[in-house]
Coordinates of N, CA, C and O in Angstrom, one line a residue:
M1 N -92.5 21.9 28.1 CA -93.7 22.7 28.0 C -93.5 23.9 28.1 O -92.6 24.3 29.2
N2 N -93.9 25.0 27.5 CA -93.8 26.5 27.8 C -95.2 27.1 27.8 O -96.0 26.8 27.0
L3 N -95.4 28.1 28.7 CA -96.3 28.8 28.7 C -96.4 30.3 28.6 O -95.4 30.8 29.3
F4 N -97.1 31.0 27.8 CA -96.9 32.4 27.5 C -98.3 33.0 27.6 O -99.3 32.5 27.3
Y5 N -98.2 34.4 28.3 CA -99.5 35.0 28.6 C -99.0 36.7 28.4 O -98.1 36.9 29.1
N6 N -99.9 37.1 27.6 CA -99.9 38.6 27.5 C -101.1 39.2 27.6 O -101.6 39.4 26.2
P7 N -101.9 39.2 28.6 CA -103.4 39.9 28.4 C -103.4 41.1 27.7 O -104.4 41.7 27.1
T8 N -102.4 42.1 28.0 CA -102.7 43.6 27.4 C -102.5 43.4 25.9 O -103.0 44.0 25.4
G9 N -101.4 42.6 25.5 CA -101.2 42.6 24.1 C -101.8 41.8 23.3 O -102.3 42.1 22.1
V10 N -102.4 40.6 23.7 CA -103.1 39.6 22.7 C -104.4 39.4 23.5 O -105.5 38.7 22.9
G11 N -104.9 39.7 24.9 CA -106.0 39.3 25.5 C -106.0 38.2 26.4 O -104.9 37.8 26.7
D12 N -106.9 37.6 27.0 CA -106.9 36.7 28.1 C -106.8 35.5 27.4 O -107.6 34.6 27.7
V13 N -105.8 35.1 27.0 CA -105.5 33.8 26.4 C -104.0 33.2 26.7 O -102.9 33.9 26.7
A14 N -104.2 32.0 27.1 CA -102.9 31.4 27.7 C -102.2 30.4 26.4 O -103.2 29.7 25.8
F15 N -101.1 30.7 26.1 CA -100.7 29.7 25.1 C -99.8 28.8 25.7 O -98.6 28.9 26.1
V16 N -100.1 27.5 25.4 CA -99.4 26.2 26.0 C -98.7 25.8 24.7 O -99.5 25.0 23.9
Q17 N -97.4 25.4 24.9 CA -96.5 24.7 24.0 C -95.9 23.5 24.5 O -95.2 23.5 25.3
L18 N -96.5 22.5 23.9 CA -96.1 21.1 24.5 C -94.8 20.8 23.4 O -93.8 20.2 24.2
E19 N -94.9 20.9 22.3 CA -93.8 20.5 21.5 C -93.2 21.6 20.6 O -94.2 22.5 20.1
V20 N -92.1 21.7 20.2 CA -91.4 22.8 19.2 C -91.5 22.2 17.9 O -90.5 21.5 17.7
V21 N -92.6 22.5 17.1 CA -92.5 21.9 15.6 C -92.8 22.9 14.7 O -93.5 24.0 15.2
E22 N -92.5 22.9 13.5 CA -92.8 23.8 12.3 C -94.2 23.4 12.1 O -94.6 22.3 12.0
G23 N -95.0 24.5 11.6 CA -96.3 24.2 10.9 C -96.2 23.7 9.5 O -95.1 23.2 9.2
P24 N -97.4 23.4 9.0 CA -98.7 23.8 9.2 C -99.1 23.1 10.3 O -99.0 21.9 10.5
Y25 N -100.3 23.6 11.1 CA -100.9 23.0 12.1 C -102.4 22.8 11.6 O -102.9 23.2 10.8
E26 N -103.0 21.9 12.6 CA -104.6 21.7 12.6 C -105.2 22.0 13.8 O -104.5 22.0 14.7
Y27 N -106.3 22.7 13.9 CA -106.9 23.3 15.0 C -108.2 22.9 15.3 O -109.0 22.7 14.1
E28 N -108.6 22.4 16.4 CA -109.9 21.9 17.0 C -110.3 22.7 18.2 O -109.6 22.8 19.3
K29 N -111.5 23.4 18.1 CA -112.1 24.1 19.2 C -112.9 23.4 20.1 O -114.0 22.9 19.4
T30 N -112.7 23.3 21.4 CA -113.7 22.9 22.1 C -114.0 23.7 23.5 O -113.1 24.0 24.0
N31 N -115.2 24.3 23.3 CA -115.5 25.3 24.4 C -114.4 26.4 24.3 O -114.0 27.0 23.4
D32 N -113.6 26.7 25.3 CA -112.5 27.7 25.6 C -111.4 27.5 25.2 O -110.3 28.2 25.2
I33 N -111.2 26.2 24.6 CA -109.7 25.6 24.3 C -109.7 25.4 22.8 O -110.4 24.5 22.2
V34 N -108.6 25.8 22.3 CA -108.3 25.4 20.8 C -107.0 24.3 21.1 O -105.7 24.8 21.6
T35 N -107.1 23.2 20.6 CA -106.2 21.9 20.6 C -105.2 22.3 19.3 O -106.0 22.3 18.1
I36 N -104.1 22.4 19.3 CA -103.1 22.7 18.0 C -102.4 21.3 17.9 O -101.8 20.6 18.9
K37 N -102.6 20.6 16.8 CA -102.1 19.6 16.1 C -100.9 19.5 15.2 O -101.3 20.6 14.2
K38 N -100.1 18.7 14.9 CA -99.3 18.4 13.8 C -99.2 16.9 13.6 O -98.7 16.5 14.5
D39 N -99.6 16.6 12.4 CA -99.7 15.1 12.1 C -100.5 14.5 13.2 O -99.7 13.3 13.5
D40 N -101.7 14.8 13.5 CA -102.4 14.0 14.8 C -101.6 14.0 16.1 O -102.3 13.4 16.9
Q41 N -100.6 15.0 16.2 CA -100.0 15.1 17.4 C -100.3 16.1 18.2 O -100.0 17.1 17.5
V42 N -100.9 16.3 19.4 CA -101.2 17.4 20.1 C -99.6 18.2 20.5 O -99.1 17.6 21.2
V43 N -99.7 19.3 19.9 CA -98.5 20.1 20.2 C -98.7 21.3 21.1 O -97.6 21.9 21.4
G44 N -99.9 21.8 21.2 CA -100.3 22.9 22.1 C -101.5 23.0 22.2 O -102.5 22.4 21.6
F45 N -102.0 24.1 23.2 CA -103.4 24.6 23.4 C -103.3 26.0 23.6 O -102.3 26.5 24.0
N46 N -104.4 26.7 23.0 CA -104.7 28.2 23.3 C -105.9 28.0 24.3 O -107.1 27.5 23.9
I47 N -105.8 28.7 25.4 CA -106.8 28.5 26.5 C -107.4 29.9 26.4 O -106.7 30.7 27.1
F48 N -108.6 30.0 26.1 CA -109.1 31.5 26.2 C -109.9 31.5 27.7 O -110.0 30.6 28.3
N49 N -110.0 33.0 27.9 CA -110.6 33.3 29.4 C -109.9 32.6 30.3 O -110.3 32.1 31.5
A50 N -108.3 32.7 30.3 CA -107.5 31.9 31.0 C -107.4 32.3 32.6 O -107.3 31.5 33.3
A51 N -107.8 33.7 32.5 CA -107.8 34.0 34.1 C -108.8 33.3 35.0 O -108.7 33.5 36.1
Q52 N -109.9 32.9 34.3 CA -111.1 32.3 35.2 C -110.5 30.9 35.7 O -110.9 30.7 36.9
S53 N -109.8 30.2 35.0 CA -109.3 28.9 35.5 C -107.9 28.8 36.0 O -107.7 27.9 36.4
L54 N -106.8 29.6 35.5 CA -105.6 29.3 35.7 C -104.9 30.2 36.7 O -103.8 29.9 37.3
D55 N -105.4 31.4 37.1 CA -104.8 32.3 38.0 C -103.2 32.5 37.8 O -102.6 32.2 38.6
I56 N -103.1 33.1 36.5 CA -101.6 33.3 36.1 C -101.0 34.5 36.8 O -101.8 35.6 36.6
Q57 N -99.9 34.6 37.2 CA -99.3 35.8 37.8 C -98.1 36.2 36.8 O -97.4 35.2 36.4
G58 N -98.2 37.4 36.4 CA -97.1 38.0 35.6 C -97.5 37.9 34.1 O -98.6 37.4 33.6
T59 N -96.7 38.2 33.0 CA -97.0 38.3 31.7 C -95.5 37.8 31.0 O -94.5 37.6 31.6
G60 N -95.6 37.4 29.8 CA -94.6 36.8 28.9 C -94.6 35.2 29.3 O -95.5 34.6 29.1
H61 N -93.3 35.1 29.3 CA -92.9 33.6 29.4 C -93.2 33.2 30.8 O -92.5 33.8 31.8
I62 N -94.3 32.3 31.5 CA -94.6 32.2 32.7 C -93.8 31.0 33.1 O -93.7 29.8 32.6
K63 N -93.4 31.1 34.5 CA -92.9 29.8 35.2 C -93.8 29.2 35.4 O -95.0 29.2 36.1
L64 N -93.7 27.7 35.1 CA -94.5 26.6 35.4 C -94.3 25.9 36.7 O -93.1 25.9 37.3
T65 N -95.4 25.9 37.5 CA -95.3 25.2 38.8 C -96.3 24.0 38.9 O -97.2 23.9 38.0
D66 N -96.2 23.3 39.8 CA -97.1 22.0 40.1 C -98.5 22.3 39.9 O -99.4 21.7 39.4
D67 N -98.8 23.6 40.8 CA -100.3 24.2 41.0 C -100.7 24.5 39.6 O -101.9 24.3 39.1
L68 N -99.9 25.5 38.7 CA -100.4 26.0 37.7 C -100.5 24.8 36.6 O -101.4 24.8 35.8
L69 N -99.6 23.8 36.6 CA -99.9 22.5 35.7 C -101.1 21.9 36.0 O -101.7 21.6 35.0
S70 N -101.4 21.8 37.3 CA -102.5 21.0 37.7 C -103.9 21.9 37.1 O -104.8 21.1 36.6
K71 N -103.8 23.1 37.3 CA -105.0 23.9 36.7 C -104.9 23.7 35.1 O -106.1 23.7 34.7
I72 N -103.7 23.9 34.4 CA -104.1 23.8 33.0 C -104.4 22.2 32.6 O -105.4 22.0 31.7
Q73 N -104.0 21.3 33.3 CA -104.6 19.8 33.2 C -106.0 19.7 33.4 O -106.9 19.1 32.6
S74 N -106.5 20.6 34.2 CA -107.9 20.6 34.7 C -108.9 21.2 33.8 O -109.8 20.5 33.4
A75 N -108.2 22.2 33.2 CA -108.8 23.1 32.2 C -108.9 22.2 30.9 O -110.3 22.2 30.3
V76 N -108.1 21.5 30.6 CA -108.0 20.6 29.3 C -108.9 19.4 29.6 O -109.7 19.4 28.7
K77 N -109.2 18.9 30.6 CA -109.8 17.7 31.1 C -111.2 18.1 31.1 O -112.3 17.7 30.4
N78 N -111.7 19.2 31.7 CA -113.0 19.8 31.8 C -113.5 20.4 30.3 O -114.9 20.3 30.4
A79 N -112.7 20.7 29.5 CA -113.2 20.9 28.1 C -113.5 19.4 27.4 O -113.8 19.5 26.2
G80 N -113.1 18.4 27.9 CA -113.4 17.0 27.3 C -112.3 16.6 26.5 O -112.4 15.8 25.7
I81 N -111.3 17.2 26.6 CA -110.0 16.8 25.9 C -109.1 15.7 26.7 O -108.8 16.1 27.8
D82 N -108.8 14.6 26.1 CA -108.3 13.4 26.6 C -106.7 13.7 26.2 O -106.4 12.8 25.5
T83 N -105.9 14.6 27.0 CA -104.6 14.8 26.7 C -103.9 14.9 28.3 O -104.1 15.8 28.7
K84 N -103.0 13.9 28.5 CA -102.2 13.9 29.5 C -101.2 14.8 29.5 O -100.2 14.5 28.6
L85 N -100.9 15.8 30.3 CA -99.7 16.6 30.1 C -98.5 16.0 30.9 O -98.4 15.8 32.3
E86 N -97.6 15.7 30.0 CA -96.2 14.9 30.5 C -95.3 16.2 30.7 O -94.6 16.6 29.8
V87 N -95.0 16.8 32.0 CA -94.0 17.9 32.1 C -92.7 17.8 32.8 O -92.8 17.3 34.0
D88 N -91.7 18.2 32.6 CA -90.5 18.3 33.1 C -90.4 19.4 33.8 O -90.0 20.5 33.3
L89 N -90.5 19.6 35.2 CA -90.4 21.1 35.8 C -89.0 21.1 36.4 O -88.7 22.1 37.2
T90 N -88.0 20.2 36.2 CA -86.7 20.5 36.6 C -86.0 21.7 35.9 O -86.6 22.3 34.8
P91 N -85.1 22.3 36.6 CA -84.4 23.7 36.0 C -83.9 23.3 34.6 O -83.4 22.5 34.4
K92 N -84.1 24.5 33.9 CA -83.5 24.5 32.4 C -82.3 25.1 32.3 O -81.5 24.8 31.2
F93 N -81.8 26.0 33.2 CA -80.5 26.6 33.1 C -79.7 26.2 34.2 O -80.1 26.5 35.4
V94 N -78.8 25.4 34.1 CA -78.1 24.5 35.2 C -76.7 24.9 34.9 O -75.8 25.3 33.9
V95 N -75.7 24.5 36.2 CA -74.4 24.5 36.2 C -73.8 23.3 35.4 O -74.2 22.1 36.0
G96 N -73.1 23.2 34.5 CA -72.3 22.1 34.0 C -70.8 22.1 34.1 O -70.3 23.1 34.3
Y97 N -70.6 20.9 33.9 CA -68.7 20.7 34.1 C -68.3 20.3 32.8 O -68.8 19.0 32.4
V98 N -67.6 20.8 32.0 CA -67.1 20.2 30.8 C -65.9 19.0 30.9 O -64.7 19.3 31.4
Q99 N -66.4 17.9 30.8 CA -65.5 16.9 31.0 C -64.5 16.6 29.9 O -63.4 16.1 30.0
E100 N -65.1 16.9 28.5 CA -64.3 16.6 27.3 C -64.6 17.7 26.4 O -65.7 18.2 26.0
K101 N -63.6 18.0 25.6 CA -63.6 18.9 24.5 C -62.9 18.3 23.4 O -61.5 18.0 23.4
E102 N -63.5 18.1 22.2 CA -62.7 17.7 21.0 C -63.0 18.8 19.8 O -64.1 19.2 19.8
K103 N -62.3 18.7 19.0 CA -62.6 19.5 17.6 C -63.6 19.1 16.8 O -63.9 17.7 16.8
H104 N -64.3 19.9 16.3 CA -65.5 19.1 15.4 C -65.0 18.7 14.2 O -64.0 19.4 13.6
P105 N -65.4 17.7 13.6 CA -64.8 17.0 12.6 C -65.0 17.7 11.4 O -64.2 17.6 10.4
N106 N -66.4 18.5 11.2 CA -66.5 19.1 9.9 C -66.6 20.7 10.0 O -66.9 21.2 9.0
A107 N -65.9 21.2 11.2 CA -65.9 22.6 11.3 C -64.9 23.2 12.4 O -64.7 22.7 13.3
D108 N -64.0 24.1 11.6 CA -62.8 24.5 12.4 C -63.0 25.3 13.7 O -62.4 25.1 14.5
K109 N -64.3 26.2 13.7 CA -64.4 26.9 14.9 C -65.5 26.3 15.9 O -65.9 26.8 16.7
L110 N -65.7 25.1 15.7 CA -66.5 24.3 16.7 C -66.0 23.4 17.4 O -65.1 22.7 16.9
S111 N -66.4 23.1 18.5 CA -66.1 21.9 19.6 C -67.1 21.2 19.9 O -68.3 21.6 20.0
V112 N -66.8 19.8 20.0 CA -67.7 19.0 20.4 C -67.3 18.6 22.1 O -66.3 18.1 22.2
C113 N -68.4 19.0 23.1 CA -68.0 18.7 24.4 C -69.0 17.8 25.0 O -70.2 17.7 24.6
K114 N -68.6 17.0 26.0 CA -69.3 16.2 26.9 C -69.3 17.0 28.2 O -68.1 17.2 28.9
I115 N -70.6 17.3 28.7 CA -70.9 18.3 29.7 C -71.7 17.6 30.7 O -72.8 17.1 30.4
D116 N -71.3 17.4 32.1 CA -72.0 16.9 33.0 C -72.8 17.8 33.8 O -72.2 19.0 34.0
V117 N -74.4 17.6 33.8 CA -75.1 18.7 34.3 C -75.8 17.9 35.6 O -76.7 18.5 36.0
G118 N -75.1 17.2 36.0 CA -75.6 16.4 37.4 C -76.4 15.3 37.3 O -76.2 14.2 37.7
T119 N -77.5 15.4 36.3 CA -78.2 13.9 36.2 C -78.0 13.3 35.0 O -78.4 12.1 34.8
E120 N -77.1 13.9 34.1 CA -76.8 13.3 32.7 C -75.7 13.9 32.3 O -75.1 15.0 32.7
V121 N -75.0 13.4 31.2 CA -73.9 13.8 30.4 C -74.4 14.3 29.2 O -74.8 13.4 28.4
L122 N -74.4 15.6 28.7 CA -74.8 15.9 27.5 C -73.8 16.2 26.5 O -72.6 16.6 27.1
Q123 N -73.9 15.9 25.2 CA -73.1 16.1 24.1 C -73.7 17.4 23.5 O -74.7 17.6 22.9
I124 N -72.8 18.5 23.8 CA -73.0 19.7 23.1 C -72.2 20.5 22.3 O -70.8 20.5 22.5
V125 N -72.5 21.0 21.0 CA -71.5 21.4 20.1 C -71.5 23.0 20.3 O -72.6 23.7 20.6
C126 N -70.3 23.5 20.6 CA -70.1 24.8 21.1 C -69.4 25.6 20.0 O -68.1 25.1 19.7
G127 N -69.4 26.8 19.7 CA -68.6 27.7 19.0 C -67.9 28.7 19.7 O -67.1 29.4 19.1
A128 N -67.8 28.7 21.1 CA -67.1 29.8 21.8 C -65.7 29.5 21.8 O -65.3 28.4 21.7
P129 N -64.8 30.5 21.5 CA -63.2 30.3 21.4 C -62.7 29.9 22.7 O -61.6 29.4 22.8
N130 N -63.6 30.2 23.9 CA -62.9 30.0 25.2 C -63.3 29.0 26.0 O -62.9 28.7 27.1
I131 N -64.1 27.9 25.3 CA -64.5 26.8 26.2 C -63.2 25.8 26.2 O -62.5 25.7 25.2
E132 N -63.0 25.3 27.4 CA -61.8 24.3 27.7 C -62.6 23.4 28.6 O -63.3 23.5 29.3
Q133 N -62.1 22.2 28.5 CA -62.2 21.0 29.6 C -61.7 21.5 30.9 O -60.9 22.1 31.1
G134 N -62.6 20.9 31.9 CA -62.3 21.4 33.2 C -63.2 22.7 33.9 O -63.0 23.0 35.0
Q135 N -63.8 23.3 32.8 CA -64.5 24.4 33.3 C -66.0 24.2 33.9 O -66.5 23.2 33.5
K136 N -66.6 25.1 34.7 CA -67.8 25.0 35.1 C -68.4 26.1 34.2 O -67.9 27.3 34.2
V137 N -69.5 25.7 33.5 CA -70.2 26.7 32.7 C -71.8 26.9 33.0 O -72.5 25.9 33.6
V138 N -72.5 27.7 32.4 CA -73.9 27.7 32.1 C -74.3 26.9 31.1 O -74.2 27.3 30.0
V139 N -75.3 25.9 31.4 CA -75.8 25.1 30.3 C -77.4 25.4 30.2 O -78.1 25.5 31.0
A140 N -77.8 25.8 28.9 CA -79.2 25.8 28.7 C -79.6 24.4 28.2 O -79.4 24.1 27.1
K141 N -80.4 23.8 29.0 CA -81.0 22.4 28.4 C -82.1 22.5 27.7 O -82.8 23.6 27.4
V142 N -82.3 21.3 26.8 CA -83.4 21.3 25.7 C -84.8 21.8 26.6 O -85.0 21.3 27.6
G143 N -85.4 22.6 25.9 CA -86.7 23.3 26.4 C -86.6 24.6 27.3 O -87.6 25.2 27.5
A144 N -85.3 24.9 27.4 CA -85.0 26.3 28.0 C -85.5 27.6 27.1 O -85.2 27.2 25.9
V145 N -86.0 28.4 27.5 CA -86.3 29.7 26.8 C -85.4 30.6 27.1 O -85.3 31.2 28.3
M146 N -84.5 31.2 26.1 CA -83.6 32.1 26.2 C -84.2 33.4 26.4 O -85.5 33.6 25.9
P147 N -83.8 34.5 26.9 CA -84.1 35.8 27.2 C -84.7 36.4 25.9 O -85.5 37.2 25.8
S148 N -83.9 36.0 24.7 CA -84.3 36.4 23.4 C -85.5 36.0 23.0 O -86.2 36.3 21.9
G149 N -86.3 34.8 23.5 CA -87.5 34.2 23.2 C -87.1 32.8 22.5 O -88.1 32.0 22.3
M150 N -85.9 32.5 21.9 CA -85.4 31.4 21.5 C -85.6 30.0 22.3 O -85.1 30.1 23.4
I151 N -86.1 29.1 21.8 CA -86.4 27.8 22.7 C -85.3 26.8 22.1 O -84.9 26.6 21.2
I152 N -84.6 26.1 23.3 CA -83.6 25.5 23.0 C -83.9 24.1 22.6 O -84.9 23.6 23.4
K153 N -83.6 23.6 21.5 CA -83.9 22.4 20.9 C -82.7 21.2 20.8 O -81.5 21.6 20.4
D154 N -83.1 19.9 20.6 CA -82.1 19.1 20.0 C -81.7 19.3 18.8 O -82.7 19.7 17.8
A155 N -80.5 19.4 18.4 CA -80.1 19.9 16.9 C -79.0 19.1 16.4 O -78.4 18.3 17.1
E156 N -78.7 19.3 15.2 CA -77.4 18.7 14.5 C -76.7 19.8 13.9 O -77.2 20.5 13.1
L157 N -75.7 20.0 14.4 CA -74.9 21.1 13.8 C -73.4 20.5 13.1 O -72.6 20.1 13.7
R158 N -73.6 20.6 11.8 CA -72.7 20.2 10.9 C -72.5 18.5 10.9 O -71.3 18.2 11.0
G159 N -73.7 18.0 11.1 CA -73.6 16.6 11.2 C -73.3 16.1 12.7 O -73.3 14.6 12.4
V160 N -73.2 16.7 13.7 CA -72.9 16.2 15.0 C -74.2 16.5 15.8 O -74.5 17.9 15.8
P161 N -74.8 15.7 16.5 CA -75.9 16.0 17.4 C -75.4 16.8 18.5 O -74.4 16.5 19.1
S162 N -76.2 17.6 18.9 CA -76.1 18.5 20.1 C -77.4 18.8 20.9 O -78.3 19.2 20.3
S163 N -77.2 18.7 22.1 CA -78.5 18.7 23.1 C -78.3 19.8 24.2 O -77.8 19.5 25.3
G164 N -78.6 21.1 23.6 CA -78.4 22.2 24.8 C -77.4 23.1 24.2 O -77.0 23.2 23.1
M165 N -77.1 24.2 25.0 CA -76.3 25.2 24.7 C -75.4 25.8 25.8 O -76.0 25.7 27.1
V166 N -74.2 26.1 25.7 CA -73.4 26.5 26.6 C -73.5 28.2 26.4 O -73.2 28.7 25.4
C167 N -73.8 28.8 27.6 CA -74.1 30.2 27.4 C -73.1 31.2 27.7 O -72.3 31.2 28.5
S168 N -73.3 32.3 27.1 CA -72.5 33.6 27.4 C -73.2 34.5 28.3 O -74.6 34.2 28.4
M169 N -72.6 35.5 29.0 CA -73.4 36.3 29.6 C -74.2 37.1 28.9 O -75.5 37.4 29.3
K170 N -74.1 37.5 27.5 CA -74.7 38.4 26.7 C -76.2 37.5 26.4 O -77.2 38.2 26.3
E171 N -75.9 36.1 26.2 CA -77.0 35.4 25.9 C -77.9 35.3 26.9 O -79.4 35.2 26.8
L172 N -77.2 35.3 28.1 CA -78.3 35.2 29.3 C -79.1 36.5 29.9 O -79.5 36.8 30.9
N173 N -78.6 37.4 29.0 CA -79.0 39.0 29.5 C -78.5 39.4 30.7 O -79.3 40.0 31.4
L174 N -77.3 39.1 31.1 CA -76.7 39.4 32.5 C -76.3 40.9 32.3 O -75.8 41.3 31.2
P175 N -76.3 41.6 33.4 CA -75.6 43.1 33.4 C -74.4 42.8 33.1 O -73.5 41.9 33.6
N176 N -73.7 44.1 32.6 CA -72.4 44.2 32.4 C -71.5 43.1 31.4 O -70.4 42.7 31.7
A177 N -72.3 42.4 30.7 CA -71.9 41.3 29.8 C -70.9 42.0 28.7 O -71.0 42.8 28.1
P178 N -69.6 41.1 28.6 CA -68.6 41.5 27.7 C -69.3 41.6 26.2 O -70.1 40.5 25.8
Q179 N -68.7 42.3 25.4 CA -69.4 42.3 24.1 C -68.4 41.3 23.1 O -69.0 40.6 22.2
E180 N -67.3 40.9 23.6 CA -66.4 39.7 22.8 C -67.1 38.6 23.1 O -67.7 38.3 24.0
K181 N -66.9 37.6 22.1 CA -67.6 36.3 22.1 C -66.8 35.6 23.1 O -65.7 35.7 23.2
G182 N -67.8 34.6 23.6 CA -67.0 33.8 24.6 C -68.4 33.5 25.7 O -69.0 34.2 26.1
I183 N -68.1 32.0 26.2 CA -69.1 31.6 27.1 C -68.6 32.2 28.5 O -67.7 32.6 28.8
M184 N -69.8 32.1 29.5 CA -69.4 32.6 30.8 C -68.9 31.2 31.4 O -69.2 30.2 31.6
V185 N -67.7 31.5 32.0 CA -66.9 30.6 32.9 C -67.3 30.9 34.3 O -67.0 32.1 34.8
L186 N -67.7 29.8 35.1 CA -68.0 30.0 36.5 C -67.0 29.7 37.5 O -66.1 29.1 37.1
E187 N -66.9 30.4 38.7 CA -66.0 30.0 39.8 C -66.4 28.6 40.3 O -67.4 28.0 40.0
D188 N -65.2 27.9 40.9 CA -65.5 26.4 41.2 C -66.4 26.2 42.4 O -66.8 25.3 42.6
S189 N -66.8 27.5 43.0 CA -67.8 27.3 44.2 C -69.1 26.8 43.7 O -70.0 26.2 44.7
Y190 N -69.4 27.0 42.7 CA -70.8 26.5 41.8 C -70.8 24.7 42.0 O -69.9 24.3 41.7
Q191 N -72.1 24.3 42.3 CA -72.2 22.9 42.3 C -72.9 22.5 41.0 O -73.8 22.9 40.4
V192 N -72.1 21.5 40.3 CA -72.6 20.9 39.1 C -74.0 20.3 39.2 O -74.6 19.7 40.3
G193 N -74.9 20.9 38.4 CA -76.2 20.4 38.3 C -77.4 21.3 38.9 O -78.4 21.4 38.9
Q194 N -76.6 22.4 39.8 CA -77.5 23.3 40.6 C -78.2 24.4 39.4 O -77.7 24.4 38.5
A195 N -79.1 24.7 39.9 CA -79.8 25.9 39.2 C -79.2 27.0 38.8 O -78.7 27.6 39.9
F196 N -79.0 27.6 37.9 CA -78.4 29.0 37.6 C -79.2 30.1 38.1 O -78.7 31.1 38.7
F197 N -80.4 30.1 37.7 CA -81.3 31.0 38.0 C -82.3 30.6 38.9 O -82.6 29.3 39.0
E198 N -83.1 31.4 39.6 CA -84.3 31.0 40.3 C -85.3 30.9 39.4 O -85.8 32.0 39.0
E199 N -85.8 29.7 38.9 CA -86.5 29.5 37.7 C -88.0 29.5 38.3 O -88.3 28.9 39.4

């Protein structure tokens, strides 16, 4: 789930994204809430007059907390909409350990990696020339919002499933990021599964 809020640019509307799907969408307005559906599945809400019910701090991509999630759920319920929000609030940018690296069967410049992120082992297709087995790296898990605004989704790259992205300093918008291609390799002191950012 992602929450976006820009009162100066768009007005007092909170944009709640539950699923990342392509349109066209159907819209249903109930009081101050527009429910956004795709093939009868609820994929998001636009909550008007958001400042009255949500107490959002900041603008842009808003960090979700238990308190804010509870307020969004109450706003949806108070509008008479029967949708239970199932949300994973665990960190989306975490330290991963590259357990395995194999050549992609259908692409010379891609690697298929098995990366331990603490709670699970993800298969991630990576195009960085410097990724190697045994490294600690920064992983953007599915649902992460990159500084560019891109949302990480489950994907299939040249026929191989990939769940997440191994990040470079440039992609993370870190200062003094090198211009050459390559993922960010972390020091060994980082713990596998720990949050990379204070999210």
